[in-house]
mmCIF file of C-alpha atoms in Angstrom:
data_model
loop_
_atom_site.group_PDB
_atom_site.id
_atom_site.type_symbol
_atom_site.label_atom_id
_atom_site.label_comp_id
_atom_site.label_asym_id
_atom_site.label_seq_id
_atom_site.Cartn_x
_atom_site.Cartn_y
_atom_site.Cartn_z
ATOM 1 C CA VAL A 127 -13.498 -7.606 -10.002
ATOM 2 C CA ARG A 128 -13.915 -5.865 -6.631
ATOM 3 C CA HIS A 129 -12.767 -6.970 -3.166
ATOM 4 C CA GLY A 130 -12.996 -4.310 -0.455
ATOM 5 C CA MET A 131 -10.960 -1.299 -1.605
ATOM 6 C CA LEU A 132 -9.180 -3.324 -4.317
ATOM 7 C CA SER A 133 -10.657 -3.339 -7.828
ATOM 8 C CA ALA A 134 -9.621 -4.448 -11.338
ATOM 9 C CA ARG A 135 -11.240 -4.390 -14.762
ATOM 10 C CA LYS A 136 -9.615 -7.752 -15.480
ATOM 11 C CA LEU A 137 -7.593 -10.141 -13.311
ATOM 12 C CA VAL A 138 -5.793 -13.263 -14.612
ATOM 13 C CA LEU A 139 -4.196 -15.850 -12.302
ATOM 14 C CA ARG A 140 -1.908 -18.509 -13.793
ATOM 15 C CA GLY A 141 -0.206 -21.217 -11.823
ATOM 16 C CA ARG A 142 -1.008 -23.525 -8.975
ATOM 17 C CA MET A 143 -2.998 -23.362 -5.744
ATOM 18 C CA SER A 144 -3.119 -26.391 -3.450
ATOM 19 C CA GLY A 145 -4.504 -27.394 -0.088
ATOM 20 C CA ASP A 146 -6.887 -25.404 2.082
ATOM 21 C CA PRO A 147 -8.719 -22.751 -0.018
ATOM 22 C CA ASP A 148 -8.490 -20.261 2.882
ATOM 23 C CA LEU A 149 -4.703 -20.729 3.293
ATOM 24 C CA PRO A 150 -3.457 -22.422 0.144
ATOM 25 C CA GLY A 151 0.000 -23.203 -1.083
ATOM 26 C CA LEU A 152 0.589 -20.789 -3.976
ATOM 27 C CA ASP A 153 2.738 -20.500 -7.058
ATOM 28 C CA LEU A 154 0.951 -17.856 -9.145
ATOM 29 C CA LYS A 155 1.644 -15.276 -11.786
ATOM 30 C CA VAL A 156 -0.924 -12.505 -11.540
ATOM 31 C CA SER A 157 -1.736 -9.976 -14.240
ATOM 32 C CA GLY A 158 -4.377 -7.330 -13.918
ATOM 33 C CA ILE A 159 -5.769 -4.532 -16.048
ATOM 34 C CA GLY A 160 -7.086 -1.323 -14.493
ATOM 35 C CA VAL A 161 -6.157 -2.182 -10.918
ATOM 36 C CA GLY A 162 -7.173 0.380 -8.308
ATOM 37 C CA LEU A 163 -6.900 0.830 -4.562
ATOM 38 C CA GLY A 164 -9.780 2.995 -3.413
ATOM 39 C CA ALA A 165 -9.805 6.071 -5.667
ATOM 40 C CA PHE A 166 -6.132 5.605 -6.650
ATOM 41 C CA ASP A 167 -5.558 4.051 -10.107
ATOM 42 C CA LEU A 168 -2.442 1.846 -9.879
ATOM 43 C CA GLY A 169 -2.619 0.766 -13.527
ATOM 44 C CA ASP A 170 -1.865 -2.703 -14.891
ATOM 45 C CA ALA A 171 -0.327 -5.342 -12.603
ATOM 46 C CA THR A 172 2.360 -7.975 -13.125
ATOM 47 C CA LEU A 173 3.043 -9.901 -9.904
ATOM 48 C CA THR A 174 4.217 -13.238 -8.613
ATOM 49 C CA LEU A 175 2.710 -14.716 -5.458
ATOM 50 C CA ALA A 176 4.274 -17.854 -4.006
ATOM 51 C CA GLY A 177 4.607 -19.693 -0.740
ATOM 52 C CA ALA A 178 3.467 -22.369 1.654
ATOM 53 C CA PRO A 179 0.223 -22.045 3.629
ATOM 54 C CA GLY A 180 0.395 -18.940 5.793
ATOM 55 C CA ARG A 181 3.785 -17.675 4.508
ATOM 56 C CA TYR A 182 3.905 -15.978 1.127
ATOM 57 C CA ARG A 183 6.126 -13.773 -0.998
ATOM 58 C CA ALA A 184 4.697 -11.151 -3.386
ATOM 59 C CA SER A 185 6.854 -9.347 -5.895
ATOM 60 C CA GLY A 186 6.024 -7.211 -8.892
ATOM 61 C CA GLN A 187 4.899 -3.902 -10.214
ATOM 62 C CA PHE A 188 2.062 -1.831 -11.591
ATOM 63 C CA GLN A 189 2.296 0.317 -14.733
ATOM 64 C CA ARG A 190 0.091 3.018 -16.215
ATOM 65 C CA GLY A 191 0.749 4.456 -19.666
ATOM 66 C CA GLY A 192 4.059 2.585 -19.903
ATOM 67 C CA GLN A 193 5.384 4.102 -16.646
ATOM 68 C CA ARG A 194 5.813 2.149 -13.432
ATOM 69 C CA THR A 195 3.452 3.441 -10.724
ATOM 70 C CA PHE A 196 4.141 1.006 -7.891
ATOM 71 C CA HIS A 197 6.729 -1.675 -7.111
ATOM 72 C CA LEU A 198 6.930 -4.004 -4.135
ATOM 73 C CA ASP A 199 8.763 -6.973 -2.729
ATOM 74 C CA ALA A 200 6.755 -8.230 0.230
ATOM 75 C CA ALA A 201 6.617 -11.006 2.798
ATOM 76 C CA ILE A 202 3.056 -11.907 3.800
ATOM 77 C CA ALA A 203 2.013 -13.922 6.838
ATOM 78 C CA ALA A 204 -1.608 -15.046 6.962
ATOM 79 C CA ASP A 205 -3.973 -17.023 9.109
ATOM 80 C CA ARG A 206 -7.763 -17.318 9.051
ATOM 81 C CA LYS A 207 -8.261 -14.009 10.877
ATOM 82 C CA HIS A 208 -5.588 -11.683 9.550
ATOM 83 C CA LEU A 209 -2.897 -10.867 7.061
ATOM 84 C CA VAL A 210 0.422 -9.173 7.915
ATOM 85 C CA VAL A 211 2.469 -7.529 5.153
ATOM 86 C CA ASN A 212 6.094 -6.391 5.375
ATOM 87 C CA ALA A 213 7.500 -4.854 2.206
ATOM 88 C CA ASP A 214 11.027 -3.641 1.621
ATOM 89 C CA PRO A 215 11.517 -2.117 -0.812
ATOM 90 C CA ILE A 216 8.399 -0.370 -2.025
ATOM 91 C CA GLU A 217 8.306 2.365 -4.627
ATOM 92 C CA LEU A 218 5.377 4.620 -5.512
ATOM 93 C CA VAL A 219 5.678 6.873 -8.559
ATOM 94 C CA LEU A 220 3.556 10.006 -8.628
ATOM 95 C CA ALA A 221 3.647 12.990 -10.970
ATOM 96 C CA GLU A 222 6.348 14.729 -8.905
ATOM 97 C CA GLY A 223 8.667 11.762 -8.709
ATOM 98 C CA SER A 224 9.520 8.449 -7.141
ATOM 99 C CA TRP A 225 8.827 7.694 -3.463
ATOM 100 C CA ARG A 226 10.910 4.825 -2.096
ATOM 101 C CA GLY A 227 10.774 3.212 1.291
ATOM 102 C CA THR A 228 9.505 0.441 3.486
ATOM 103 C CA LEU A 229 6.240 -0.869 4.890
ATOM 104 C CA ARG A 230 6.305 -2.702 8.215
ATOM 105 C CA ASP A 231 3.572 -4.650 9.951
ATOM 106 C CA LEU A 232 0.546 -3.750 7.854
ATOM 107 C CA ASP A 233 -1.913 -5.954 9.772
ATOM 108 C CA ILE A 234 -5.347 -6.472 8.222
ATOM 109 C CA VAL A 235 -7.692 -8.162 10.696
ATOM 110 C CA HIS A 236 -10.763 -9.483 8.849
ATOM 111 C CA ARG A 237 -13.843 -7.361 9.588
ATOM 112 C CA HIS A 238 -12.094 -5.641 12.489
ATOM 113 C CA SER A 239 -9.190 -3.297 11.706
ATOM 114 C CA VAL A 240 -6.232 -2.270 9.606
ATOM 115 C CA SER A 241 -3.100 -1.283 11.512
ATOM 116 C CA LEU A 242 0.211 -0.005 10.260
ATOM 117 C CA GLY A 243 3.424 -0.415 12.229
ATOM 118 C CA LEU A 244 5.389 1.929 9.954
ATOM 119 C CA LEU A 245 5.246 3.364 6.471
ATOM 120 C CA ARG A 246 8.403 5.269 5.584
ATOM 121 C CA LEU A 247 8.723 6.951 2.175
ATOM 122 C CA ALA A 248 11.231 9.452 0.809
ATOM 123 C CA ASN A 249 11.437 11.547 -2.346
ATOM 124 C CA ARG A 250 14.624 13.635 -2.479
ATOM 125 C CA SER A 251 14.412 15.893 0.620
ATOM 126 C CA GLN A 252 10.777 14.993 1.374
ATOM 127 C CA ARG A 253 10.040 12.384 4.045
ATOM 128 C CA LEU A 254 6.855 10.731 5.254
ATOM 129 C CA GLU A 255 6.498 8.426 8.239
ATOM 130 C CA ALA A 256 3.075 7.106 9.214
ATOM 131 C CA ARG A 257 1.650 4.582 11.660
ATOM 132 C CA GLY A 258 -1.705 3.867 13.208
ATOM 133 C CA ILE A 259 -4.874 1.815 13.287
ATOM 134 C CA VAL A 260 -8.309 2.157 11.719
ATOM 135 C CA ARG A 261 -11.062 0.032 13.254
ATOM 136 C CA ILE A 262 -14.482 -0.877 11.884
ATOM 137 C CA ASP A 263 -15.905 -0.341 15.389
ATOM 138 C CA GLY A 264 -13.971 1.612 17.984
ATOM 139 C CA GLU A 265 -11.450 4.405 18.099
ATOM 140 C CA ASP A 266 -8.991 5.043 15.297
ATOM 141 C CA SER A 267 -5.518 6.464 15.783
ATOM 142 C CA ILE A 268 -3.283 7.698 12.960
ATOM 143 C CA GLU A 269 0.005 9.572 13.247
ATOM 144 C CA ALA A 270 2.120 11.026 10.439
ATOM 145 C CA GLN A 271 5.337 13.006 10.320
ATOM 146 C CA LEU A 272 6.081 15.055 7.181
ATOM 147 C CA GLN A 273 9.456 16.692 6.528
ATOM 148 C CA ASP A 274 10.042 19.289 3.799
ATOM 149 C CA PHE A 275 6.784 18.162 2.203
ATOM 150 C CA ASP A 276 5.623 19.774 -1.051
ATOM 151 C CA LEU A 277 2.078 21.078 -0.524
ATOM 152 C CA ALA A 278 1.321 20.792 -4.258
ATOM 153 C CA ALA A 279 1.714 17.008 -3.892
ATOM 154 C CA VAL A 280 -0.660 16.951 -0.918
ATOM 155 C CA HIS A 281 -3.156 19.023 -2.898
ATOM 156 C CA ALA A 282 -2.868 16.635 -5.881
ATOM 157 C CA LEU A 283 -3.557 13.590 -3.671
ATOM 158 C CA ILE A 284 -6.371 15.069 -1.572
ATOM 159 C CA GLY A 285 -7.943 17.274 -4.229
ATOM 160 C CA ALA A 286 -9.766 20.573 -4.201
ATOM 161 C CA GLY A 287 -10.799 20.126 -0.557
ATOM 162 C CA PHE A 288 -7.221 20.822 0.520
ATOM 163 C CA PRO A 289 -6.806 24.619 0.541
ATOM 164 C CA LEU A 290 -2.997 24.928 0.233
ATOM 165 C CA ARG A 291 -1.560 24.613 -3.278
ATOM 166 C CA GLU A 292 2.107 25.595 -2.957
ATOM 167 C CA GLY A 293 4.974 25.782 -0.510
ATOM 168 C CA ARG A 294 6.633 23.242 1.753
ATOM 169 C CA THR A 295 5.903 22.080 5.269
ATOM 170 C CA ASP A 296 7.281 20.172 8.246
ATOM 171 C CA THR A 297 4.257 18.754 10.020
ATOM 172 C CA HIS A 298 3.314 16.281 12.706
ATOM 173 C CA LEU A 299 -0.281 15.069 12.353
ATOM 174 C CA ALA A 300 -2.163 12.989 14.901
ATOM 175 C CA LEU A 301 -5.787 11.908 14.460
ATOM 176 C CA SER A 302 -7.801 9.872 16.919
ATOM 177 C CA GLY A 303 -11.396 9.189 17.726
#
């Protein structure tokens, strides 16, 4: 199964959908095998998705090799043009540890843009705050603030194209264009 950047080897939905297929009432249990977001393998999913048309709640986790890789508890507002996600808490587990935080105003506008009001994650002394917008047509703008960030983690996420392999950094990054 593939939908945009989201993919899964297998996806099972159990429960009830009612009303308008574009904005249904939902009471679903979702399980997925081999779920990925872009190049990132989240693992196997166990989620619940429930709510009235346009207002939903998603809660659950992803596991890979018996270890939790991602956890969320999110409120989702939707209409025919866009989807807005607010999640608190979220937890992302990478090789170097657990990143916990919050996601505010992730706004996905169908065939137009993805904007992020705030992503805040922390792992011990490391902090990441990001916000911005990526448009299909038009200028993008992304800003990130890193505090006491382990460069080995950045290298692991980005890959061989990132030249720094060790050390720590405090960085403010702004991209636009």
